[in-house]
Structure formats: structure tokens, C-alpha cells
Amino acid sequence: MKRVAYPQMGNLGISVKSFLWELGAEPIEPSPISKRTMDLGVQNAPEFACLPLKVNLGNHLESIEKGAEYLLMAGGIGPCRFGYYGEVQREILQDLQKDAEMIVIEPNIFSIYWSFNYLHGGFVSPLRLYRILKFAMKKMKAIDDLERITQYLRPRAKKPQQVNLRYQKYLKLLDQAASEDRIKELKAEGIERLQELNNPEVKDVVHVGIVGEIYQVLEPYVSLNIEEKLGEMGVQVHRELFLSHWVMDHILKRVDRSSYINAATPYLGAMIGGHGQETVGQAVLYAREGLDGVIQLAPFTCMPEIVAESILPVVSEREQIPILSLFFDEHSGEAGVQTRIEAFVDLIKRRSERSVLA
Amino acid sequence: MGKTVGIPRCLLYYSYFPGWQTFFEELGAEVVLSSPTNKEIMDLGIRNSVDEICLPVKLFFGHVMALKDKVDYIFVPRMMSVQRNEWICPKFLGLPDMIKAQIRELPPMIKPDVNLRKSRIGLYYAAKEAARPFTKNNWQIMRGLFKAFSAQRNFDLEMKQGKTPLEILELQEFPEPEPESLTLALLGHPYLIYESFINMNLISRMRDMGVRLITPEMMPNSLIRKNAAKQPKNLFWTLNKVTLGAANYFLSAKTVDGIVQLASFGCGPDALINELIERRARREGQVPLLAINLDEHTGEAGLVTRLEAFIDMIKWRRVTG
Ligand code: SF4
Ligand code: SF4
């Protein structure tokens, strides 16, 4: 069995892990991102590379210590940097004399199919592959559903911490779930147990949309648990960016992008790579849906998000919605982020009170 | 008197100005350039763009600010792709939108989408869009495009013969290198290596030192492409592919005494690709490489010292080698 590692990004690992098992490879789980992961990545990566590249590299190095022989990465054809992460990381690892092999899955059906056969170490029939993928996708969807409820409940529970704990508990259970029935069962149970924490007396919830670069949005470690922090401040977080949504959109091409593209076009008339156009379009849509504010999350030096950042002030002005752009790097500190979001939440709370009075 | 079109003297000005100028003049417009980058333009750019953005785009903002009250139209093309299956950079993709969002009281922008990613026909659509304020006459547009092509081809040929855009577009003159002089390759985005204000007159400085300089624009395209293909995965950024191809060539052919490589602070593609080049140079250890990262605070003294030390080191290697 091939010992295969993959980088950490939010809950992606749970689905990848079950996918690899089913495929007949041995998944090497990345150690949870820690200060050490970051340090390893930062020391060995180019100084001005974007944060995800650095953290992924840290993951790879730690996984190699745990015996990984193969490293799984996704590829791309530009214009953003992500498509070249694998190349750069491979050369860095080569210079460090690590002999793990990098498997880069390019976004086309041949590469995907070839990589899966390679991981399996032989021929996998398309039908079997379909079943394996479907199962992993089920898990991913169940997790995303639970996360959405968590976002709803954090500002509405007596103790937001309890919501997080229960959510984590069901993540663990889903991680172990071995059949579709079990996934279904856990999902229903999880939803129920989470909803028990709803406190109907809470009324003054404010609504904030999260937009930005996918890694920064989905990986709580690098965004310093911003969603939990917002939840504790009485904010219900909204976002479109979920793993299952990403897979549906980019791999299965089943998402109709026209709504956000139309919304973005007067402000940003082209696809610019990464999630730049989504960021702008979604901010516009959130404003029109009547949310109270939007927060953009992005890694420092992220190209598409810098373009979006340049444009968001006009969106904010014309669509009448406060927008906060937060850029993160390895030096971003809890305190700084906490103050900035507190100030932002204060602002939108005062604003929404005003509109209620008016 | 025709209407005036302002062209910012930065970014792809160094690559495509002769073509652009000819095209607009053929349509009866008068082309107005901003002055070469200076402190004032740089400060305007820094003040009018977001902090995080790369220096060359900041300069673009500055040039637009400097031009905007002097012209009837301003030319801000969306340069998406100039080669099949390649891109320039996400920031070029969003350039007109960023300008529109950040700068008030702009004259109307001429902002064609230049997208040759799928096919060259994209250029025709771009020309049609760029010509809109002046003419709808297809024949005139085609003629303009044709003349622009030939102006551009002449410019490219002159560069292939060893001239830099500084000599061709800015009419600067440099002393002829001596026969025994050092040969250095100068690599980086054209808007860094030919942007004298930002790189502290690097080219004239080196030429004054008697160095013979080779830039990627002087090399045959096929050579560059062939050498860029040594990287296992095809690179999808046109400008960085040129740098990578040139670097790969010099690192293996060893036809130069050293490589000077410029990167701009905040440049996404440079951060990755220049790293690959530096690693390769270090691994092979044959051709010395000086990597310079330019930002708005780059000090002249520091840069000169590093350059002189680099050249001394090469001369010393020559003697002892
Ligand atoms: S989207 Fe941003 S963070 Fe992601 S690869 Fe591109 S530049 Fe880097
Ligand atoms: S290639 Fe680099 S320097 Fe040029 S616009 Fe993009 S980020 Fe800026």
C-alpha cells in the first residue's frame, strides 16, 4: 500500500482520508497545523509565496517525518499561483533531500483518472471509482451541512463554545463512518443535537458574509478561528464557499455561476483567477440580500484578492454595505484580528440599530 | 486636431508601445505619453492604490493620475493573455476595474480585452473595441492593425539585434562595450528591467561600467521557449516563462559571466519562479546570480554596492578561474 499524505485544509482531510482508504492506499493524516508546521513552511518556502503554499509545505515536511512516501497536491492552469505550488514544493523538497514523490492532480479528467489508478497501484474500474468518490462526497456534504448549522447556532446558543464542541464531536464520528447509512444517521443525529442548543430568546443577531480566498476561508488555523470569534460576538456567518460546493463547481461543473458573475460584472468585468470574481460578486449579492456586513479573508500577497480588495470599497459605497478586508500572514496575531473584527461588528450593530429606528 | 489618447509610460509600454502608438495614430488620434516615472508619479501611485499591491501596478496608478487631466481618453487595456494557453497575471486581468474603482474623475477609458489564450482572433476583437471612439470602419481598423503589426515587428527586430527599449523608445545612448568586457544577463519583467527610475538606472549604470548586457528581449523566442520547457510542468505566465527560459538557457549554456535577476516586491509570480531559478543556480553552482528585489524604498547606495561587489566577484573568478 502506498503511504500517501495530503495537506491540511479545513475538513478536507476527512473526505480525502476515506477516499484513500477505499482506493487501497494508506492515508497519512497531516498533523494538525501548529506553530511548528508554520515555522517549517516559512523557513523553507520563498519569502513572498502566499501563505497556503507555506503551510502546505510545512504539512508535507511533517508528513514525511511520519513516513509519507507520496504527497498529494492539486494542480491548475493559472492564472493564479496555486497551479504551480506543486512544482515549487517539489524542488524545495528535492533540495532538502526528501525523497517523497509528489503527485499533482491536474484539473482534467485524464490526470484525475491516471492519478487515482497510480495511487491504487493498478487499474481501478470507472464504476468503482465513481462509487468511492460518491461516498467521499457524501461525507463532505454531511460535514458541510453540519457546519452551516453551526454557523447559525453560534450566535444563538447560550454557550457558543458548546456548539463548537458538539460540532467537533460529530466531525470525529463522521470521520469514522464507514457506510452511507451511517453517514446519514450521524448527520440527522448531529443536526438534532446541535439544534438543542438553540436559545429562542436571542433576537439581535447580525449577519455577516464571508468572502475571500478558499484556503484562508476554510482553514480556521490560519484565519485565527475568525468564524468562532464572530459567533461569540453574536454574528451569524454566511458563506458560499464550502468544500462540497467547490467540488461541484470546479470538478463536476454543476454550479451555475451566472448569479455572482452578473453581480460582479459592473465592478469587475473578468475572471481573474482564484476566487477574485466570486469575492466581488458575492459581496454584491450579500449586500442585496440585506446582510449587515461583509468580511474578506485573504493571504498576504494573494493576487486575485488584492484586485478584489481594490474594488470592494466601491461595492461598499454603492451597495451600502460595510466591508472589512483582512489579509493574513504567518505573523498575524490574535489580538490584532480580535480588535479589528470587534470594531467592525460594533459598527454594523450600530448601523443596523439605526435602520431599525428609522 | 485629433482626439488625444493617453498611454501610461509603464507596464507593457516597454513591450508594445510601437504597436499601440501606430494603431491609434492610424485612426487619427494623437498619442500622449506620461513622463518617465519620477518621484512624484511614484508617490501618486502609492497614495492611490491599495498597500498590498505590487510596485509596477502602483506605478501604473501613478501614471494614470499624471495623465488623466490632460487627455480625452486613457488607454488601459485588459491584457489577459498574449500567448496560447498562457496568462500575464491576475492583476493585469483586473487592471481597468481597479483603476475605475480607485481613481475618480477619469476621462473615458479605452479598455479592450486582449485575450489570445484560445486564439489569435482575440486581437481583432480587441482592436475593434479600442477603435470604437474613433471609427467603426472595419477596413480602417484592419489597416491600423496591419500597420501596428509591422511597427511592432520592427521594434521586436531591433531588440533582437541587441537594442533595449531604452535606446529605441527613450533614445538613450550607451557606450559600446569593450571587446574583453564582461557579459551579464539581465532578467526580469520588461517593466522592471527597463524601468530606470525603479531600478536606479541599472542598465545605463552597467553599460557605463563597460558591461555587455543581454536581456531576454534580445534572444530568439524559440530558444527561450525551448529552455522554458525544461521545467516539467508548462509555465502559464508569459512574462515569467520568458525569464525562466532565458535563465535555464544561461545556466546550462554558460555563455554569460553572470545573471542579474530583478523581482518586484509584492509580485506573485516572481515570488515562485525566481525562487526556482535561484535554486537551480545554487544547485548547479556554475553561473553566479545576483537577485535584486525592488521596492519603493530600495536605496541607491545599497544597490550600487551589491552590483559592484557582484561584478568584482565575477572578475576575480575570471582571473583565478
Ligand atoms: S488565490 Fe491567492 S493564495 Fe491562492 S494561490 Fe492564488 S495568490 Fe496564492
Ligand atoms: S506579474 Fe508581478 S509585477 Fe507584474 S502585475 Fe503581476 S504581480 Fe505585479
XYZ file of C-alpha atoms and ligand atoms in Angstrom:
695
model
C 0.000 0.000 0.000
C 1.242 3.433 -0.864
C 1.629 5.743 2.107
C 0.023 8.929 0.906
C -0.095 12.301 2.637
C -2.146 15.352 1.749
C -2.175 18.913 3.038
C -4.481 20.152 5.750
C -7.333 22.435 4.720
C -10.363 22.695 6.944
C -12.264 19.427 6.935
C -10.958 18.288 3.591
C -8.847 15.624 5.273
C -11.847 13.627 6.459
C -13.087 13.014 2.943
C -9.655 12.544 1.403
C -8.777 10.037 4.066
C -11.816 7.897 3.485
C -11.284 8.210 -0.245
C -7.695 6.967 0.014
C -8.658 4.012 2.217
C -11.327 2.951 -0.223
C -8.870 3.267 -3.054
C -6.442 0.969 -1.323
C -3.801 3.458 -0.274
C -2.712 4.235 3.261
C -3.534 7.817 4.194
C -1.007 9.623 6.361
C -3.019 12.197 8.233
C -1.303 15.576 8.440
C -0.535 16.631 11.989
C -2.861 19.455 12.971
C -1.338 22.760 11.888
C 0.811 24.129 14.687
C 3.430 26.762 15.236
C 5.959 24.164 14.146
C 4.138 23.462 10.874
C 4.145 27.171 10.133
C 7.808 27.555 11.043
C 8.841 24.649 8.849
C 6.899 26.068 5.951
C 8.094 29.615 6.400
C 11.755 28.645 6.742
C 11.783 26.628 3.552
C 9.353 28.417 1.266
C 10.028 31.560 -0.785
C 9.554 34.615 1.384
C 6.810 36.171 -0.729
C 4.941 32.998 -1.589
C 1.354 33.003 -0.457
C 0.551 31.582 2.932
C -1.181 28.381 1.739
C 1.982 27.304 -0.070
C 3.982 27.757 3.101
C 1.563 25.900 5.334
C 1.168 23.077 2.790
C 4.933 22.744 2.697
C 5.001 22.543 6.480
C 2.366 19.786 6.266
C 4.430 17.889 3.714
C 7.569 18.068 5.825
C 5.769 16.849 8.926
C 4.067 14.078 6.983
C 7.394 12.918 5.572
C 8.613 12.603 9.155
C 5.612 10.369 9.760
C 6.626 8.147 6.885
C 4.725 9.518 3.904
C 6.106 8.295 0.579
C 3.709 10.194 -1.650
C 2.393 13.725 -1.336
C -0.894 14.615 -2.913
C -1.415 18.099 -4.325
C -3.920 19.648 -6.687
C -2.698 21.472 -9.783
C -4.092 24.139 -12.040
C -3.539 26.031 -15.252
C -3.397 29.561 -13.925
C -3.660 32.452 -13.827
C -3.212 32.046 -10.118
C -0.215 30.700 -8.282
C -1.920 27.610 -6.954
C -1.309 25.764 -10.198
C 2.422 25.992 -9.617
C 2.575 25.133 -5.929
C 3.396 21.517 -6.695
C 6.340 22.401 -8.929
C 7.869 24.751 -6.407
C 7.311 22.423 -3.482
C 8.812 19.507 -5.367
C 12.028 21.413 -5.976
C 12.202 22.619 -2.389
C 11.800 19.064 -1.115
C 14.391 17.880 -3.599
C 16.897 20.444 -2.293
C 16.123 19.289 1.233
C 16.847 15.754 0.037
C 13.464 14.401 0.915
C 12.603 11.630 -1.447
C 8.837 11.638 -1.149
C 7.160 11.708 -4.527
C 4.706 14.449 -5.340
C 1.512 13.518 -7.118
C -0.106 16.563 -8.626
C -3.676 16.081 -9.763
C -4.335 18.418 -12.643
C -7.898 19.575 -13.231
C -8.645 17.376 -16.217
C -10.263 14.005 -16.376
C -7.162 12.186 -17.658
C -4.923 13.424 -14.927
C -7.536 12.674 -12.302
C -8.116 9.167 -13.583
C -4.432 8.488 -14.063
C -3.550 9.688 -10.550
C -6.213 7.547 -8.970
C -5.018 4.481 -10.778
C -1.495 5.299 -9.741
C -2.483 5.697 -6.098
C -4.317 2.428 -6.215
C -1.328 0.787 -7.824
C -3.243 -0.769 -10.687
C -6.378 -0.492 -12.688
C -9.499 0.808 -10.961
C -12.672 0.484 -12.929
C -14.511 3.735 -13.541
C -17.545 2.309 -11.812
C -15.625 1.517 -8.666
C -14.036 4.942 -8.751
C -17.419 6.519 -9.100
C -18.649 4.675 -6.001
C -15.611 5.661 -3.977
C -15.918 9.277 -4.970
C -19.610 9.313 -4.295
C -19.018 8.050 -0.809
C -16.343 10.659 -0.080
C -18.644 13.315 -1.465
C -21.460 12.187 0.849
C -19.203 12.682 3.820
C -18.151 16.063 2.584
C -21.758 17.162 2.171
C -22.773 15.910 5.604
C -19.909 17.821 7.179
C -20.776 20.986 5.306
C -24.412 20.734 6.373
C -23.403 20.434 9.984
C -21.064 23.369 9.624
C -23.833 25.548 8.228
C -25.980 24.787 11.236
C -23.046 25.536 13.476
C -22.713 28.946 11.862
C -26.391 29.552 12.529
C -26.249 28.406 16.131
C -23.080 30.023 17.411
C -24.688 33.454 17.888
C -27.913 31.886 19.152
C -26.667 29.480 21.795
C -26.270 30.266 25.475
C -22.721 28.990 25.261
C -21.247 29.181 21.748
C -18.391 27.028 22.983
C -20.832 24.144 23.404
C -21.844 24.406 19.770
C -18.231 24.100 18.717
C -17.694 21.081 20.944
C -20.707 19.246 19.602
C -19.780 20.039 16.059
C -16.271 18.712 16.644
C -17.692 15.567 18.163
C -19.760 14.839 15.080
C -16.805 15.550 12.829
C -14.922 12.801 14.658
C -17.817 10.398 14.308
C -18.190 11.169 10.621
C -14.504 10.606 10.181
C -15.030 7.015 11.294
C -18.290 6.417 9.477
C -17.854 3.520 7.078
C -21.161 3.345 5.259
C -23.566 5.712 3.593
C -26.273 4.737 6.041
C -24.064 5.595 8.942
C -23.301 8.993 7.426
C -26.989 9.693 7.008
C -27.717 8.629 10.546
C -24.919 10.732 12.013
C -25.946 13.747 10.039
C -29.539 13.580 11.266
C -28.435 12.973 14.820
C -25.845 15.759 14.649
C -28.360 18.269 13.377
C -30.744 17.375 16.144
C -28.168 17.507 18.901
C -26.889 20.843 17.639
C -30.339 22.335 17.394
C -30.995 21.569 21.031
C -28.566 24.360 21.793
C -30.717 26.968 20.117
C -31.844 29.646 22.527
C -35.054 31.180 21.146
C -34.666 34.249 23.331
C -31.717 35.532 21.367
C -33.013 38.152 18.959
C -30.365 40.643 17.979
C -28.226 38.526 15.697
C -26.331 40.400 12.981
C -25.416 38.841 9.664
C -22.004 38.916 8.070
C -20.990 37.327 4.775
C -17.530 35.821 4.492
C -15.804 36.029 1.119
C -12.232 35.546 0.003
C -9.560 33.055 -0.896
C -10.597 29.459 -0.350
C -7.759 28.288 1.870
C -7.930 31.322 4.088
C -11.680 30.909 4.417
C -11.726 27.163 5.026
C -8.713 26.691 7.284
C -9.524 28.073 10.739
C -5.917 27.899 11.966
C -4.605 30.494 9.532
C -7.639 32.734 9.946
C -7.299 32.526 13.719
C -10.734 30.928 14.140
C -12.439 34.020 12.923
C -15.818 32.355 12.452
C -15.886 31.175 16.051
C -14.856 34.631 17.217
C -17.636 36.235 15.206
C -20.149 33.719 16.521
C -19.248 34.641 20.069
C -19.878 38.288 19.233
C -23.411 37.486 18.159
C -22.766 37.290 14.448
C -24.259 34.721 12.140
C -21.719 33.991 9.477
C -22.812 33.305 5.898
C -20.656 31.951 3.150
C -20.966 30.192 -0.176
C -17.533 28.693 -0.089
C -17.787 25.119 1.150
C -15.731 22.162 0.047
C -18.674 20.329 -1.445
C -19.650 23.480 -3.277
C -16.122 23.834 -4.588
C -16.096 20.253 -5.861
C -19.480 20.702 -7.507
C -18.275 23.889 -9.119
C -14.719 23.154 -10.206
C -14.662 19.415 -10.704
C -18.205 18.438 -11.539
C -19.033 21.806 -13.142
C -22.556 21.658 -11.783
C -22.768 25.142 -10.322
C -24.430 27.959 -12.162
C -22.003 30.827 -11.757
C -24.126 33.390 -13.532
C -25.601 34.988 -10.424
C -22.316 36.078 -8.898
C -20.740 36.797 -12.270
C -23.626 39.094 -13.193
C -23.422 40.774 -9.827
C -19.666 41.261 -10.163
C -19.538 42.398 -13.768
C -20.216 46.130 -13.319
C -17.371 46.188 -10.807
C -15.038 43.526 -12.131
C -15.568 42.503 -15.708
C -13.377 39.412 -15.930
C -12.445 36.181 -14.272
C -9.162 36.965 -12.571
C -8.175 33.619 -11.099
C -8.504 32.239 -7.592
C -11.757 33.452 -6.104
C -11.380 37.095 -7.058
C -14.535 37.430 -9.056
C -16.548 35.380 -6.574
C -15.365 37.682 -3.804
C -16.625 40.787 -5.552
C -19.819 39.211 -6.887
C -20.714 37.561 -3.632
C -20.158 40.791 -1.686
C -22.636 42.486 -4.018
C -25.151 39.669 -3.587
C -24.824 39.731 0.199
C -25.492 43.459 0.169
C -28.600 42.940 -1.927
C -29.785 40.092 0.280
C -29.704 42.542 3.164
C -26.802 41.226 5.206
C -25.272 43.695 7.638
C -21.663 43.429 6.536
C -19.056 41.510 4.577
C -15.593 40.359 5.617
C -12.964 39.445 3.033
C -10.297 36.974 4.121
C -7.127 36.533 2.112
C -3.495 35.593 2.422
C -0.967 38.405 2.248
C 0.266 38.884 -1.381
C -2.732 36.956 -2.776
C -3.100 38.331 -6.277
C -6.806 37.928 -7.089
C -7.829 39.049 -3.623
C -5.701 42.180 -3.882
C -7.529 43.021 -7.086
C -10.824 42.391 -5.275
C -9.682 44.479 -2.319
C -9.026 47.391 -4.677
C -12.581 47.148 -5.938
C -14.530 46.400 -2.748
C -14.571 49.998 -1.467
C -16.738 50.960 -4.444
C -19.004 47.981 -3.827
C -19.312 49.073 -0.226
C -20.203 52.610 -1.219
C -22.678 51.811 -3.958
C -24.327 48.789 -2.409
C -24.345 50.435 1.005
C -22.717 47.685 2.989
C -19.709 47.861 5.318
C -16.850 45.680 4.118
C -13.725 44.728 6.030
C -10.696 43.297 4.213
C -8.359 41.195 6.328
C -5.052 39.927 4.962
C -3.165 37.278 6.899
C 0.397 36.063 7.027
C 2.454 33.973 9.410
C 2.813 36.973 11.725
C -0.872 37.768 12.071
C -1.722 37.885 15.751
C -4.904 37.050 17.649
C -5.072 40.423 19.346
C -4.894 42.480 16.176
C -7.588 40.467 14.434
C -9.805 40.442 17.506
C -9.719 44.258 17.782
C -10.410 44.779 14.121
C -13.404 42.482 13.996
C -14.767 43.836 17.265
C -14.659 47.347 15.873
C -16.303 46.139 12.686
C -19.073 44.281 14.499
C -19.705 47.346 16.685
C -20.029 49.427 13.582
C -22.524 47.172 11.888
C -24.533 46.729 15.074
C -24.886 50.472 15.465
C -25.779 50.744 11.816
C -28.483 48.104 11.981
C -29.973 49.713 15.110
C -30.194 52.948 13.219
C -32.007 51.352 10.360
C -34.465 49.705 12.729
C -35.256 53.071 14.337
C -35.586 54.873 11.063
C -6.502 68.017 -34.376
C -7.482 64.507 -33.401
C -8.614 63.384 -30.007
C -5.841 62.552 -27.572
C -5.246 59.105 -26.130
C -3.102 58.898 -23.027
C -0.807 55.905 -22.695
C 0.786 55.338 -19.286
C 4.544 55.024 -19.686
C 4.918 51.848 -17.668
C 3.985 48.139 -17.563
C 3.623 46.807 -21.098
C 4.574 50.153 -22.618
C 8.079 48.692 -22.824
C 6.781 45.730 -24.787
C 4.050 47.040 -27.051
C 4.242 50.805 -27.350
C 5.205 50.996 -31.043
C 2.220 48.848 -31.960
C -0.204 50.773 -29.793
C 1.024 54.149 -30.942
C 0.820 53.257 -34.617
C -2.646 51.842 -34.214
C -4.090 54.934 -32.565
C -2.334 57.308 -34.917
C -3.667 55.395 -37.902
C -7.142 56.050 -36.547
C -6.427 59.736 -36.419
C -5.839 60.029 -32.693
C -2.952 61.798 -31.058
C -0.973 59.720 -28.563
C 0.140 61.379 -25.349
C 2.615 59.638 -23.064
C 3.044 60.325 -19.389
C 6.529 61.477 -18.464
C 9.054 58.840 -17.442
C 8.476 57.627 -13.904
C 9.666 60.088 -11.288
C 9.241 60.548 -7.571
C 6.010 62.443 -7.958
C 4.427 59.766 -10.151
C 5.539 57.045 -7.781
C 4.049 58.882 -4.801
C 0.796 59.437 -6.673
C 0.692 55.735 -7.381
C 1.374 54.744 -3.812
C -1.284 57.117 -2.494
C -3.947 55.976 -4.934
C -3.649 52.203 -4.755
C -4.027 49.621 -2.016
C -0.962 48.889 0.103
C -0.743 45.213 -0.763
C -0.373 45.594 -4.494
C 2.917 45.131 -6.351
C 5.125 48.084 -7.200
C 4.679 48.020 -11.008
C 0.905 48.268 -10.653
C 1.318 51.079 -8.130
C 3.360 52.912 -10.747
C 0.604 52.338 -13.264
C -1.805 54.093 -10.932
C 0.653 56.974 -10.686
C 0.964 57.303 -14.442
C -2.801 57.275 -14.880
C -3.100 60.022 -12.268
C -0.439 62.055 -14.050
C -2.206 61.704 -17.392
C -5.864 61.804 -16.615
C -6.497 65.541 -16.773
C -4.502 66.025 -19.938
C -6.160 63.640 -22.373
C -9.528 62.853 -23.926
C -9.157 59.109 -23.473
C -6.912 56.935 -21.443
C -5.669 53.572 -22.645
C -5.962 50.836 -20.008
C -6.117 47.543 -21.896
C -7.095 44.396 -20.076
C -4.089 42.361 -21.150
C -5.412 38.917 -20.335
C -3.291 36.703 -22.492
C -0.822 37.248 -25.307
C 0.070 33.604 -25.894
C -1.956 30.491 -26.348
C -2.819 28.844 -23.027
C -0.914 31.432 -21.061
C -1.721 34.401 -18.909
C 0.070 37.524 -17.861
C -1.021 37.828 -14.268
C -4.289 38.191 -12.306
C -3.523 41.846 -11.740
C -3.499 42.572 -15.457
C -6.845 40.814 -15.650
C -8.359 43.260 -13.203
C -6.435 46.386 -14.159
C -9.181 48.541 -15.745
C -11.563 47.623 -12.918
C -9.048 48.570 -10.262
C -8.345 51.876 -11.976
C -12.043 52.608 -12.272
C -12.638 51.773 -8.633
C -9.728 53.702 -7.171
C -9.365 56.798 -9.324
C -12.057 59.472 -9.537
C -12.713 61.829 -12.425
C -11.177 59.702 -15.098
C -11.521 60.502 -18.768
C -13.253 57.664 -20.638
C -11.080 54.574 -20.659
C -10.228 52.638 -23.778
C -10.121 49.188 -22.276
C -10.198 46.385 -24.807
C -9.918 42.809 -23.559
C -6.795 41.417 -25.164
C -7.232 37.687 -24.943
C -5.231 35.416 -27.202
C -5.456 32.468 -24.854
C -7.657 30.463 -27.145
C -6.955 32.059 -30.486
C -5.290 34.993 -32.232
C -8.645 36.235 -33.413
C -8.907 37.851 -29.980
C -6.632 40.561 -31.256
C -9.105 41.603 -33.897
C -11.872 41.991 -31.334
C -9.539 43.977 -29.115
C -8.649 46.287 -31.991
C -12.295 46.799 -32.798
C -13.061 47.704 -29.221
C -10.047 50.026 -28.953
C -11.057 51.776 -32.170
C -14.632 52.375 -31.064
C -14.246 56.046 -30.073
C -12.695 56.824 -33.464
C -14.155 54.627 -36.129
C -16.406 51.682 -36.850
C -14.943 51.275 -40.301
C -13.657 47.735 -40.479
C -11.278 48.447 -43.257
C -9.650 51.277 -41.349
C -9.343 49.093 -38.280
C -7.735 46.309 -40.275
C -5.322 48.725 -41.872
C -4.459 50.181 -38.450
C -3.915 46.712 -37.101
C -1.725 45.773 -40.010
C 0.458 48.877 -39.665
C 0.626 48.344 -35.921
C 1.843 44.805 -36.570
C 4.615 45.958 -38.785
C 5.706 48.729 -36.391
C 5.710 46.185 -33.621
C 7.679 43.714 -35.726
C 10.326 46.339 -36.468
C 10.580 47.139 -32.790
C 10.933 43.477 -31.886
C 13.590 43.021 -34.563
C 15.578 45.964 -33.291
C 15.520 44.433 -29.842
C 16.628 41.086 -31.242
C 19.596 42.910 -32.694
C 20.678 43.913 -29.243
C 19.000 47.208 -28.543
C 16.955 47.886 -25.457
C 13.655 49.775 -25.404
C 15.584 52.497 -23.622
C 17.580 53.096 -26.776
C 14.657 52.618 -29.153
C 11.814 54.305 -27.295
C 13.624 56.679 -24.975
C 16.503 57.484 -27.341
C 19.145 56.957 -24.687
C 22.700 56.263 -25.746
C 25.192 53.992 -24.102
C 28.907 53.481 -24.701
C 29.848 50.461 -26.791
C 31.152 47.638 -24.616
C 34.825 46.823 -24.977
C 35.823 43.550 -26.601
C 37.096 41.988 -23.384
C 34.199 43.166 -21.252
C 32.042 41.065 -19.003
C 28.748 39.780 -20.334
C 25.814 39.716 -17.973
C 22.247 38.622 -18.480
C 19.643 40.940 -17.040
C 16.405 39.100 -16.333
C 13.001 40.133 -15.091
C 9.732 41.604 -16.281
C 10.363 44.189 -19.034
C 8.693 46.804 -16.850
C 11.330 46.198 -14.190
C 14.494 45.865 -16.215
C 13.703 48.870 -18.424
C 12.112 50.995 -15.696
C 15.107 53.153 -14.913
C 13.550 55.043 -12.025
C 12.748 51.914 -10.064
C 15.929 50.009 -10.826
C 18.128 53.078 -10.291
C 19.300 53.302 -13.884
C 20.610 49.796 -13.738
C 21.096 49.415 -17.460
C 22.967 52.663 -18.036
C 24.948 52.050 -14.873
C 26.094 48.652 -16.051
C 26.727 49.819 -19.577
C 28.803 52.681 -18.177
C 30.835 50.105 -16.302
C 31.593 48.586 -19.684
C 29.403 45.531 -19.201
C 27.801 43.865 -22.200
C 24.169 43.194 -21.361
C 21.785 40.618 -22.686
C 18.102 40.820 -21.914
C 15.511 38.174 -22.831
C 14.054 40.509 -25.455
C 17.297 40.163 -27.395
C 17.109 36.384 -27.529
C 15.309 34.269 -30.133
C 11.845 33.343 -28.893
C 12.300 29.731 -29.883
C 15.408 29.442 -27.733
C 13.544 30.832 -24.758
C 10.553 28.567 -25.261
C 12.719 25.504 -25.688
C 14.584 26.191 -22.485
C 11.469 27.104 -20.541
C 10.165 23.667 -21.434
C 12.879 22.103 -19.288
C 10.600 22.747 -16.355
C 8.464 19.605 -16.094
C 5.192 21.497 -15.865
C 4.435 24.047 -18.546
C 4.504 27.509 -17.024
C 1.354 29.526 -17.661
C 2.639 33.060 -17.072
C 4.067 34.517 -20.273
C 6.467 37.019 -18.729
C 7.861 34.632 -16.164
C 8.162 31.923 -18.754
C 10.484 34.217 -20.673
C 12.603 34.804 -17.594
C 12.649 31.114 -16.780
C 13.567 30.128 -20.325
C 16.367 32.671 -20.507
C 17.709 31.646 -17.098
C 17.601 27.950 -17.950
C 19.476 28.673 -21.136
C 22.244 30.686 -19.493
C 22.585 28.271 -16.602
C 23.258 25.413 -18.974
C 24.968 27.125 -21.919
C 27.145 29.268 -19.637
C 27.512 31.913 -22.311
C 27.371 34.745 -19.791
C 29.613 35.598 -16.868
C 26.708 36.147 -14.542
C 22.987 36.740 -14.201
C 21.319 39.714 -12.589
C 17.717 38.923 -11.789
C 15.181 41.553 -10.812
C 11.974 40.920 -8.937
C 9.418 43.320 -7.717
C 8.253 43.463 -4.169
C 4.756 42.050 -3.955
C 4.919 40.224 -7.288
C 3.116 36.920 -7.057
C 4.657 35.058 -9.999
C 8.186 36.331 -9.275
C 7.957 35.007 -5.743
C 7.669 31.469 -7.084
C 9.541 31.455 -10.369
C 12.565 33.458 -9.306
C 12.857 31.052 -6.412
C 13.037 28.158 -8.871
C 15.743 29.965 -10.827
C 17.778 30.833 -7.752
C 17.593 27.260 -6.551
C 18.736 25.939 -9.889
C 21.643 28.390 -9.991
C 22.698 27.424 -6.483
C 22.352 23.712 -7.162
C 24.485 23.873 -10.262
C 26.853 26.477 -8.815
C 28.408 27.428 -12.168
C 26.941 30.758 -13.155
C 26.829 33.427 -10.425
C 23.434 35.005 -9.895
C 22.563 38.254 -8.200
C 18.921 38.522 -7.160
C 17.614 42.007 -6.530
C 14.221 42.678 -5.021
C 12.971 46.139 -5.883
C 10.535 48.096 -3.795
C 9.750 51.746 -3.316
C 12.359 52.007 -0.579
C 15.232 50.349 -2.418
C 18.230 52.518 -1.630
C 20.537 53.519 -4.423
C 23.694 53.139 -2.343
C 22.868 49.586 -1.308
C 22.059 48.543 -4.834
C 25.251 50.007 -6.267
C 27.356 48.332 -3.606
C 25.788 44.955 -4.303
C 26.202 45.347 -8.022
C 29.838 46.373 -7.738
C 30.601 43.549 -5.361
C 28.952 41.120 -7.769
C 30.965 42.381 -10.714
C 34.195 42.331 -8.709
C 33.481 38.772 -7.698
C 32.993 37.762 -11.317
C 36.177 39.475 -12.408
C 38.040 37.738 -9.644
C 36.601 34.405 -10.710
C 37.768 35.095 -14.222
C 41.305 35.764 -13.056
C 41.508 32.779 -10.750
C 39.293 30.528 -12.794
S -5.573 32.559 -4.734
Fe -4.109 33.765 -3.625
S -3.364 32.456 -2.032
Fe -4.351 31.163 -3.546
S -2.681 30.583 -4.890
Fe -3.618 32.387 -5.764
S -2.358 34.043 -4.964
Fe -1.959 32.288 -3.713
S 3.400 39.929 -12.773
Fe 4.066 40.593 -10.780
S 4.749 42.657 -11.012
Fe 3.531 42.146 -12.796
S 1.490 42.833 -12.277
Fe 1.609 40.700 -11.720
S 2.203 40.727 -9.585
Fe 2.614 42.740 -10.401
